[in-house]
GROMACS .gro file of C-alpha atoms in nm:
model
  363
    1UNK     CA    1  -2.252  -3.695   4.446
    2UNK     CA    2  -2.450  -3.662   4.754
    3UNK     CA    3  -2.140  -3.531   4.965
    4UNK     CA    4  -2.224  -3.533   5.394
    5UNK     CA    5  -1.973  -3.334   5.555
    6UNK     CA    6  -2.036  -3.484   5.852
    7UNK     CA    7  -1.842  -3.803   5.730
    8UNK     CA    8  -1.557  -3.628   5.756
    9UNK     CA    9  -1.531  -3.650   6.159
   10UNK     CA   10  -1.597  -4.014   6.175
   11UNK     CA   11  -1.286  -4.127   5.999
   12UNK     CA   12  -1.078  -3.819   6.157
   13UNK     CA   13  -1.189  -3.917   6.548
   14UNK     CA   14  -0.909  -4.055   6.666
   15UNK     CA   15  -0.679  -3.759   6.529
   16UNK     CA   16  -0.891  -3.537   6.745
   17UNK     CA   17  -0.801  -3.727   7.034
   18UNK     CA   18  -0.481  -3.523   7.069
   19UNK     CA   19  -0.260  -3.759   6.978
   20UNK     CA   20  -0.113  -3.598   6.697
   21UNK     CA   21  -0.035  -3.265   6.826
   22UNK     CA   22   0.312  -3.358   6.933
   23UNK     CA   23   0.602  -3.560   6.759
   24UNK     CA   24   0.802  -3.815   6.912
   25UNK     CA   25   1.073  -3.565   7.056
   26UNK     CA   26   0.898  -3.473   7.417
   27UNK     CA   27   0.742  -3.103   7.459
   28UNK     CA   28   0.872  -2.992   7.121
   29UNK     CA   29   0.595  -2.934   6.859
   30UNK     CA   30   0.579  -3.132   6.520
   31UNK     CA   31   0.733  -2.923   6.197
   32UNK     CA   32   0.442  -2.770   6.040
   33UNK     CA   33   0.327  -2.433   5.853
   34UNK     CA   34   0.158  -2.263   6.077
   35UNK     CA   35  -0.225  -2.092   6.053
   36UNK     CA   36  -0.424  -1.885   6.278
   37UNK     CA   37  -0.657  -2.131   6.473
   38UNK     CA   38  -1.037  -2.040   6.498
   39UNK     CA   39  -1.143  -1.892   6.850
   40UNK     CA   40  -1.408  -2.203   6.927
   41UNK     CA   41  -1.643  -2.125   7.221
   42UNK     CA   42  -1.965  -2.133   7.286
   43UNK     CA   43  -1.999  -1.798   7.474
   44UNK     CA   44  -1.856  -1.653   7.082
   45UNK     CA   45  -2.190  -1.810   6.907
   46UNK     CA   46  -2.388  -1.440   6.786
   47UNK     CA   47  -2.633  -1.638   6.641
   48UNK     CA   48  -2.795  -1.988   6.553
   49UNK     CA   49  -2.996  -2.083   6.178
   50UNK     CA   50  -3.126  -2.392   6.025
   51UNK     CA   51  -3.180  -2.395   5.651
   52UNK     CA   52  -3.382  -2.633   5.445
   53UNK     CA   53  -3.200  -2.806   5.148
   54UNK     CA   54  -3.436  -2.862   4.824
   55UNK     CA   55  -3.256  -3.172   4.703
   56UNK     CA   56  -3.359  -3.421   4.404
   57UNK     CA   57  -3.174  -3.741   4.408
   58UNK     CA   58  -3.161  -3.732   4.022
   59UNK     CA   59  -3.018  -3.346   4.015
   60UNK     CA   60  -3.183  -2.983   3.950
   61UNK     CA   61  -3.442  -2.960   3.700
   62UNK     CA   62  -3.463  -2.730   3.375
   63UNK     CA   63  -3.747  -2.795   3.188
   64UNK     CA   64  -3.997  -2.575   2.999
   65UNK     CA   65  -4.358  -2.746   2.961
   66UNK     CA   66  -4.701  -2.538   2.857
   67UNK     CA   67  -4.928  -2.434   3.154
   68UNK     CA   68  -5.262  -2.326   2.950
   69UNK     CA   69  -5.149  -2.007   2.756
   70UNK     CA   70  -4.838  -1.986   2.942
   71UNK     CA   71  -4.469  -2.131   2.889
   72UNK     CA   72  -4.342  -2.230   3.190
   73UNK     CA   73  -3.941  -2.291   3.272
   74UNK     CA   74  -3.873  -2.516   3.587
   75UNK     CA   75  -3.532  -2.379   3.678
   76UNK     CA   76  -3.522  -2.607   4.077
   77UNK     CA   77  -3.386  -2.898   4.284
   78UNK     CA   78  -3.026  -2.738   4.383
   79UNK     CA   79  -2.965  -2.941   4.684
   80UNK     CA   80  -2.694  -2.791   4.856
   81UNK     CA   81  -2.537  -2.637   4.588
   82UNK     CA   82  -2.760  -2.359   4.484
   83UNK     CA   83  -2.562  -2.090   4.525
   84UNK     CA   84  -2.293  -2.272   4.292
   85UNK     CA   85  -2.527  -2.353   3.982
   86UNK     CA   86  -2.745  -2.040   4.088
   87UNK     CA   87  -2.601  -1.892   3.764
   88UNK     CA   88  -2.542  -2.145   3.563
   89UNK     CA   89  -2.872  -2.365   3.578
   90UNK     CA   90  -3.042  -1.979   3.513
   91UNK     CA   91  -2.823  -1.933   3.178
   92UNK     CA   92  -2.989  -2.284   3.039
   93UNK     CA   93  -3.341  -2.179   3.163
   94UNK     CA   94  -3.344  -1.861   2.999
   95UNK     CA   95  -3.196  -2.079   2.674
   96UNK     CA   96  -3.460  -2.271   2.701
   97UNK     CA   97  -3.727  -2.010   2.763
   98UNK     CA   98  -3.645  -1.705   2.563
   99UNK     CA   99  -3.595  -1.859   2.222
  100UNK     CA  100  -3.892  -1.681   2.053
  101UNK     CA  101  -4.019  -1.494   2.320
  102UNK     CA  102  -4.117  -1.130   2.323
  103UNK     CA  103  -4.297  -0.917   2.555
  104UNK     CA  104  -4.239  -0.927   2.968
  105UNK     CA  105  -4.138  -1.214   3.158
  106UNK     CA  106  -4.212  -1.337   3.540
  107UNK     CA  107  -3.982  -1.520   3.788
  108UNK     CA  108  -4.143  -1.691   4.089
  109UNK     CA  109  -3.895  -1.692   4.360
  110UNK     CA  110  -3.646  -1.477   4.492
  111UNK     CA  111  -3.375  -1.667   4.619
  112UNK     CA  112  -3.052  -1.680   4.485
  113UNK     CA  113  -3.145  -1.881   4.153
  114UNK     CA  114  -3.461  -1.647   4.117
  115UNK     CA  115  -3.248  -1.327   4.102
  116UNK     CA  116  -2.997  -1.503   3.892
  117UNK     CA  117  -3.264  -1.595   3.674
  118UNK     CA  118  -3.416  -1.234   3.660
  119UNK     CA  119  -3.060  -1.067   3.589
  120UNK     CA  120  -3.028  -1.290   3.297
  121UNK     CA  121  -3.356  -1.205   3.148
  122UNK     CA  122  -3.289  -0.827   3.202
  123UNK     CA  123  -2.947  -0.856   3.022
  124UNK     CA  124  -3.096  -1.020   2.724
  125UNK     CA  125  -3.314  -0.716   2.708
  126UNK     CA  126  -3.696  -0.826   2.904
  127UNK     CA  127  -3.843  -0.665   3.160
  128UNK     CA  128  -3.908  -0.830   3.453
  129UNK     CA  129  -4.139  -0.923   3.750
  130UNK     CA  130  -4.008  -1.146   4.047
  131UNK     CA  131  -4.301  -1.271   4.240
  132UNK     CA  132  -4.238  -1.444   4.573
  133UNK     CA  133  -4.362  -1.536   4.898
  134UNK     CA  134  -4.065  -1.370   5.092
  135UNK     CA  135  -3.791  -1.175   5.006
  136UNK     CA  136  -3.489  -1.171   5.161
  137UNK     CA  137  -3.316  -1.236   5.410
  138UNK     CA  138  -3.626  -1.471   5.483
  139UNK     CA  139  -3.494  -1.714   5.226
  140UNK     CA  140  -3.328  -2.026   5.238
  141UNK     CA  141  -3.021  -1.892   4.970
  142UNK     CA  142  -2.948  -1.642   5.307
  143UNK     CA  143  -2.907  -1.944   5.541
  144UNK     CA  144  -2.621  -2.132   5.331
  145UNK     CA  145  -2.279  -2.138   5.401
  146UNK     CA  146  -2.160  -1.968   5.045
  147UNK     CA  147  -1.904  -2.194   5.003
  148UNK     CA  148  -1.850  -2.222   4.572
  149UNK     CA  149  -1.829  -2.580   4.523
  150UNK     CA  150  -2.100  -2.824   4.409
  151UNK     CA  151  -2.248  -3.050   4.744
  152UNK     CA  152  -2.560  -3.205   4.778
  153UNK     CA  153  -2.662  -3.198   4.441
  154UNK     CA  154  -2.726  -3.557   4.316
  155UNK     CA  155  -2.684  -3.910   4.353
  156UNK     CA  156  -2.405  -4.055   4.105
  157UNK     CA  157  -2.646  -4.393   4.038
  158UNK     CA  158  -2.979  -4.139   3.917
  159UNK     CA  159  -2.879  -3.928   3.712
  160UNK     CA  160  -2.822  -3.979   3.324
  161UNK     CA  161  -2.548  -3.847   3.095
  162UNK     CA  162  -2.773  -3.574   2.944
  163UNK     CA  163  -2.798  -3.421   3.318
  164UNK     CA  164  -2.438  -3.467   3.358
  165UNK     CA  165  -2.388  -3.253   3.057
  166UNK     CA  166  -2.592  -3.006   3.186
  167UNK     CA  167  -2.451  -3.034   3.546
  168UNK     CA  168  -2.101  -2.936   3.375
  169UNK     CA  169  -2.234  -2.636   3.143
  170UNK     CA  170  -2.369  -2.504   3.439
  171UNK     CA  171  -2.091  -2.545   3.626
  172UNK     CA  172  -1.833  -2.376   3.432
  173UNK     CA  173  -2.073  -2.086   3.352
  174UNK     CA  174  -2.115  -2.030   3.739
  175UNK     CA  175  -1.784  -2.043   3.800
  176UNK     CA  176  -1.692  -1.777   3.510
  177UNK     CA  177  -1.974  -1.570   3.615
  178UNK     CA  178  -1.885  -1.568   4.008
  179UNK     CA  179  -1.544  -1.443   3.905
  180UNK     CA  180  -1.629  -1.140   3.766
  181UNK     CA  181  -1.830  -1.053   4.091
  182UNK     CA  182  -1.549  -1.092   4.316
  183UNK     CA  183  -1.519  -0.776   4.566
  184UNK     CA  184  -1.698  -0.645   4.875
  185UNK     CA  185  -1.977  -0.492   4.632
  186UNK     CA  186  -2.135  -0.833   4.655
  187UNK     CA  187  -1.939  -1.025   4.917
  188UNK     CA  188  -1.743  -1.283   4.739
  189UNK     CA  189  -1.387  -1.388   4.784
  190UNK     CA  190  -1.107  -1.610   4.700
  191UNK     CA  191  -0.984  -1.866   5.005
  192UNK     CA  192  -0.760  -2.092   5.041
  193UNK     CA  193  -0.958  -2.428   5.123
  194UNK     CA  194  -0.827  -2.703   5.316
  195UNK     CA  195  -1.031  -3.046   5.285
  196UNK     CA  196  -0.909  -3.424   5.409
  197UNK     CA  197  -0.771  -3.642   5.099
  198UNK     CA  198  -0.962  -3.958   5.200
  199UNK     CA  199  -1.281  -3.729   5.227
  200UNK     CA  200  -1.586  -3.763   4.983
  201UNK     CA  201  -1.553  -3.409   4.899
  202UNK     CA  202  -1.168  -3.474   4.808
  203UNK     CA  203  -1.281  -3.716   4.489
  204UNK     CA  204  -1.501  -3.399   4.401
  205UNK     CA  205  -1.239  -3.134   4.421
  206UNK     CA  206  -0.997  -3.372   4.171
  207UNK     CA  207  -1.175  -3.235   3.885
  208UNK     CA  208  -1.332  -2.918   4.000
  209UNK     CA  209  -1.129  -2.678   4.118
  210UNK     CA  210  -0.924  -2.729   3.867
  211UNK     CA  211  -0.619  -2.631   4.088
  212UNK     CA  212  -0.542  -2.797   4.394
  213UNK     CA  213  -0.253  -3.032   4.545
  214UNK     CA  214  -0.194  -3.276   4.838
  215UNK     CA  215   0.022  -3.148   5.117
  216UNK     CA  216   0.315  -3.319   5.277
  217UNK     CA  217   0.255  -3.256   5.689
  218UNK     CA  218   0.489  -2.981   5.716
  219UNK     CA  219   0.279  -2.792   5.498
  220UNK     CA  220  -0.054  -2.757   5.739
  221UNK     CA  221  -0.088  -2.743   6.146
  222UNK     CA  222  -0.427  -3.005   6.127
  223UNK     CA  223  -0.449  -3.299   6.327
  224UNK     CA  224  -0.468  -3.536   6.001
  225UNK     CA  225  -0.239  -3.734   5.838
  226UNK     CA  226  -0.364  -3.609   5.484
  227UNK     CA  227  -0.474  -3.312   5.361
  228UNK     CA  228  -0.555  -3.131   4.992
  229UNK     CA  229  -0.562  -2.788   4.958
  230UNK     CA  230  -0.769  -2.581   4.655
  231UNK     CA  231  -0.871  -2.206   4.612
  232UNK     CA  232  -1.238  -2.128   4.586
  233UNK     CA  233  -1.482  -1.812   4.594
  234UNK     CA  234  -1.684  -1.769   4.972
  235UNK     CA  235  -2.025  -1.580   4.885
  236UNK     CA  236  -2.130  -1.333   5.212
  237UNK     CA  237  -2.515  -1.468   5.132
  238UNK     CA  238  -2.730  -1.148   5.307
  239UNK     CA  239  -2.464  -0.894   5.128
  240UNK     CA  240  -2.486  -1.102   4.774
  241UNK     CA  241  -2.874  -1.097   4.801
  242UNK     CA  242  -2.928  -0.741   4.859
  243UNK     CA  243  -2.684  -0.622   4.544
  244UNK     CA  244  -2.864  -0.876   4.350
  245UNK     CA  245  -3.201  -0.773   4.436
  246UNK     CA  246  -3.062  -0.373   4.380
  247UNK     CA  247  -2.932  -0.490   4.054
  248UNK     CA  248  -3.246  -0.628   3.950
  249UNK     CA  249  -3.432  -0.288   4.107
  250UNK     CA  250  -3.199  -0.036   3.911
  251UNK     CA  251  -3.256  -0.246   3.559
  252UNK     CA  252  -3.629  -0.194   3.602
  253UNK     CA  253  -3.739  -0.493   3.744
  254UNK     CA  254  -4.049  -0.520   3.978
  255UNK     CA  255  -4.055  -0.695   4.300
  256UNK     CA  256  -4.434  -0.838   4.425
  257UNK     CA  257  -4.510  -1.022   4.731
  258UNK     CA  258  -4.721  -1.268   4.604
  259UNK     CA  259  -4.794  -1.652   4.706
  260UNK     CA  260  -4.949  -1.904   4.465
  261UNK     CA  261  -5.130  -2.203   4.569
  262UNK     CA  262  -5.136  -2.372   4.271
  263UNK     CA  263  -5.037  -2.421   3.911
  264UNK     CA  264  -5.376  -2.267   3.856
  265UNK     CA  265  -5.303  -1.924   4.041
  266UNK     CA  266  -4.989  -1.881   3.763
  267UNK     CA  267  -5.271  -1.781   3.518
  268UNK     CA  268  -5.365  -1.452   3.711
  269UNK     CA  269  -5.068  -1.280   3.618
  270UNK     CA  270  -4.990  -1.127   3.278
  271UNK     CA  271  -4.682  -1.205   3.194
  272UNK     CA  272  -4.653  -1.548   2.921
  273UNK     CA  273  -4.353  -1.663   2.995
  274UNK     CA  274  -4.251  -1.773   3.365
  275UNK     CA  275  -3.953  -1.943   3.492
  276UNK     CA  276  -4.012  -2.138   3.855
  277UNK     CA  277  -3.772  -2.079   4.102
  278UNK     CA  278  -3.928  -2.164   4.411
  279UNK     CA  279  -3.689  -2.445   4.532
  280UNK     CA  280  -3.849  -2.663   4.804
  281UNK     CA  281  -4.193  -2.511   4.758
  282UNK     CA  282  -4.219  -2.719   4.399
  283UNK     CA  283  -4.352  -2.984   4.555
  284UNK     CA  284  -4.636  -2.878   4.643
  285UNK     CA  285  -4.706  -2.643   4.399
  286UNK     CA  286  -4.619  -2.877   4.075
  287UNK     CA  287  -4.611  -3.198   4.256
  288UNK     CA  288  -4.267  -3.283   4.239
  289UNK     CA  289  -4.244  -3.547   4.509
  290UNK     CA  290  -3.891  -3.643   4.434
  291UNK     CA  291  -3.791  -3.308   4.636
  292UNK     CA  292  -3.693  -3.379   4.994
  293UNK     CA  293  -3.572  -3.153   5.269
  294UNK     CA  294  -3.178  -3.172   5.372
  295UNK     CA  295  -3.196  -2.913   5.717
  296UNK     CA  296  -2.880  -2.774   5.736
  297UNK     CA  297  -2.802  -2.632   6.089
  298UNK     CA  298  -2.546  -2.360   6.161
  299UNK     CA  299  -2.347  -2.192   6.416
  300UNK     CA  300  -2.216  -1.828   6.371
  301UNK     CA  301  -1.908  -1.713   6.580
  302UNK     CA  302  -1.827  -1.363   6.598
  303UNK     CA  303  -1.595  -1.274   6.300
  304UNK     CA  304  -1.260  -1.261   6.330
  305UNK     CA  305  -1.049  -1.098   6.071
  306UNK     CA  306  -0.715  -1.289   6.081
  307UNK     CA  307  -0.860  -1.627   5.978
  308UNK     CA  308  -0.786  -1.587   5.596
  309UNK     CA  309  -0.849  -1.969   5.528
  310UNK     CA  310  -1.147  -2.218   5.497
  311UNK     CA  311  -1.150  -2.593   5.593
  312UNK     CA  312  -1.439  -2.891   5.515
  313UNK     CA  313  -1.411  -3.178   5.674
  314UNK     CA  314  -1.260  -3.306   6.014
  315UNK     CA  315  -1.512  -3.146   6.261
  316UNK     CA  316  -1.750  -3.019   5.993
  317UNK     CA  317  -1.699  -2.685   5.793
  318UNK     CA  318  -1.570  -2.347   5.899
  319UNK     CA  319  -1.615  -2.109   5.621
  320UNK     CA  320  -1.486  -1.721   5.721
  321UNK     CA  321  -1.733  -1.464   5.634
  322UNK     CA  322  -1.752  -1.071   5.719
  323UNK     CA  323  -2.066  -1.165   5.908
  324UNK     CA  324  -1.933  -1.436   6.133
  325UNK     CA  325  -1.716  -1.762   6.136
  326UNK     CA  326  -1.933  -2.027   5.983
  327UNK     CA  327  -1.953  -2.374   6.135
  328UNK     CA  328  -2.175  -2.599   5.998
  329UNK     CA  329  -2.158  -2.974   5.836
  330UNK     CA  330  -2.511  -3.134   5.915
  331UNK     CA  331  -2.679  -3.307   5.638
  332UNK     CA  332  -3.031  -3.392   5.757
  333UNK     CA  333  -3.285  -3.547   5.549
  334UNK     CA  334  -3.643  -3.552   5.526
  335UNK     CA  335  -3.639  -3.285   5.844
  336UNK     CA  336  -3.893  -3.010   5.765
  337UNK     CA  337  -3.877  -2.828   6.040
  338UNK     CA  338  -3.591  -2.510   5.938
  339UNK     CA  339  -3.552  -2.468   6.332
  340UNK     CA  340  -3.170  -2.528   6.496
  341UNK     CA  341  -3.169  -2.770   6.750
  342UNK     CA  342  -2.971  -2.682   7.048
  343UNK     CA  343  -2.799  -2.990   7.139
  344UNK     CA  344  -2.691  -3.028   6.749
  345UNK     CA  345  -2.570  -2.689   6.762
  346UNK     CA  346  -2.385  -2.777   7.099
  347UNK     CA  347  -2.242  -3.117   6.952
  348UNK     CA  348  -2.108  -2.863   6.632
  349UNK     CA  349  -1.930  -2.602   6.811
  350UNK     CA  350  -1.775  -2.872   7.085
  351UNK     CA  351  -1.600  -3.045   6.774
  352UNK     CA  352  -1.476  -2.757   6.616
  353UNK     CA  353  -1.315  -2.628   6.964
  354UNK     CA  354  -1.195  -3.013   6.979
  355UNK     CA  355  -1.055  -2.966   6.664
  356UNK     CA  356  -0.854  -2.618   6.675
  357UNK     CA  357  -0.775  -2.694   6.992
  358UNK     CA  358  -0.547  -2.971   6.832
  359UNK     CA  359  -0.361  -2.761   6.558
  360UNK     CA  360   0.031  -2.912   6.555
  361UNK     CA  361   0.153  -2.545   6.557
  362UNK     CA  362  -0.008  -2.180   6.529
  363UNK     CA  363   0.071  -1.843   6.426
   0.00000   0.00000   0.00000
């Protein structure tokens, strides 16, 4: 299940050569739908991010254990899918952790799964406290992509059937909750998604989406010989995070800046019931060493409005956003530096030019 984008290019190379942007009749382009191509240069870059990855091999954790007096929820370990199973791991945390509670509640964390996590304890009627270290839009949930579709997340040989169980409840939840959030209130919107067949991400998409298809090559302008097409949700991450955290605001939750060190530092706070959302940072502070860092680096073109369409694969990703054209695909591990590194980011936008460049036909 661990899904590297960046495998894509390798078996796509040779399409990207040129070589399939013509057919055999001379100077007359191949039959093909056509699409707007993506405006690749490097003097169109508005900005540059790296994001840090909190991946388990064996998949996200939800687990409630005692800490003293306290009850404490692990809701963690997303990989590069937190975003996706932000709502969904957060409905079987607060299953796990409300049964029998009363009185307030704290979240540590306030990344996408932490405010997920605090919405869900407000709507089942508990006030609320989010402690974190930073807020947004110094969080890792603003640096991903936004992309609804579940990457990164585990390795197929760790994980036992009771996770996968859990994997799929979460899932579907996510998927109905994201839904009914669709709109520019918090950012998200259907696309059209174009991925290669022969790609890892293709054997995902067979069962989730449930709705996609192969196309024949008149159906798509790419410079590959198979493609698959599915419609997902796109979440604009800085827009989703600050409706989430008003959301949380207007409901009467409270929002403190507040680092902990250790388990130990959990016990200065009032509140008996805590859920842990702090991604990453629960390795050190519970000694999960089974985390690891995946940096993610990314290149942001200025947006452009008539690209209604996302693709994975090929040169990497390209996912459309209000905020910029998203270009990304780097799967990094055990890098803990969240810093972009120019000559990736140089090697990222030069195949995505390569790539559009190479489109059979346009609009």
């Amino acid at each position: 299940m661990i899904l590297d984008r960046r495998t894509f290019a390798a078996g796509s190379a040779a399409l990207l050569s040129g070589c399939a942007t013509v057919d055999a009749r001379p100077r007359r382009l191949a039959t093909c739908t056509p699409l707007v191509p993506v405006q690749v240069d490097a003097s169109r870059v508005i900005r540059t991010v790296a994001g840090l990855r909190p991946y388990r091999k064996s998949g996200f954790v939800v687990r409630a254990e005692q800490l003293g007096t306290k009850r404490l929820v692990h809701n963690y370990g997303h990989g590069g899918s937190g975003i996706t199973m932000s709502w969904g791991t957060s409905k079987l945390a607060i299953e796990l952790g409300l049964q029998g509670h009363s009185g307030p509640v704290a979240v540590i964390g306030s990344g996408v799964v932490g405010l997920s996590t605090a919405r869900l304890v407000q709507e089942a009627g508990f006030p609320v406290t989010i402690y974190a270290a930073a807020l947004p839009p110094d969080t890792t949930s603003n640096v991903a992509g936004g992309q609804f579709h579940p990457f990164g997340l585990f390795r197929d040989d760790s994980v036992t059937p009771a996770f996968r169980e859990q994997f799929v409840r979460a899932l579907e939840y996510s998927w109905r909750r994201y839904q009914i959030m669709v709109g520019d209130d918090y950012g998200i919107h259907w696309l059209p998604t174009y991925v290669e067949a022969s790609a890892p991400e293709a054997q995902v998409i067979a069962n989730f989406p449930p709705i996609n298809r192969t196309l024949t090559p008149a159906e798509h302008p790419f410079p590959l010989d198979n493609v698959v097409v599915y419609d997902t949700m796109y979440v604009e991450t800085g827009r989703y995070l600050r409706q989430m955290i008003r959301d949380v605001q207007i409901a009467g939750g409270k929002i403190e800046v507040r680092r902990f060190g250790s388990p130990a530092d959990i016990a200065a706070i009032p509140e008996a019931l805590v859920f842990n959302c702090t991604g990453l940072g629960s390795r050190e502070l519970f000694g999960d060493q089974e985390l690891q860092p995946i940096r993610g680096q990314l290149a942001i073109l200025e947006p452009q409005p008539d690209i209604r369409y996302a693709l994975t694969g090929g040169p990497g990703y390209m996912f459309p956003r209000a905020d910029g054209i998203i270009l990304g695909g780097t799967f990094e591990r055990d890098v803990w530096e969240a810093v972009p590194v120019p000559a990736t980011i140089d090697r990222i936008v030069s195949s995505q030019k390569r790539f559009f460049d190479s489109f059979r036909c346009t609009a």
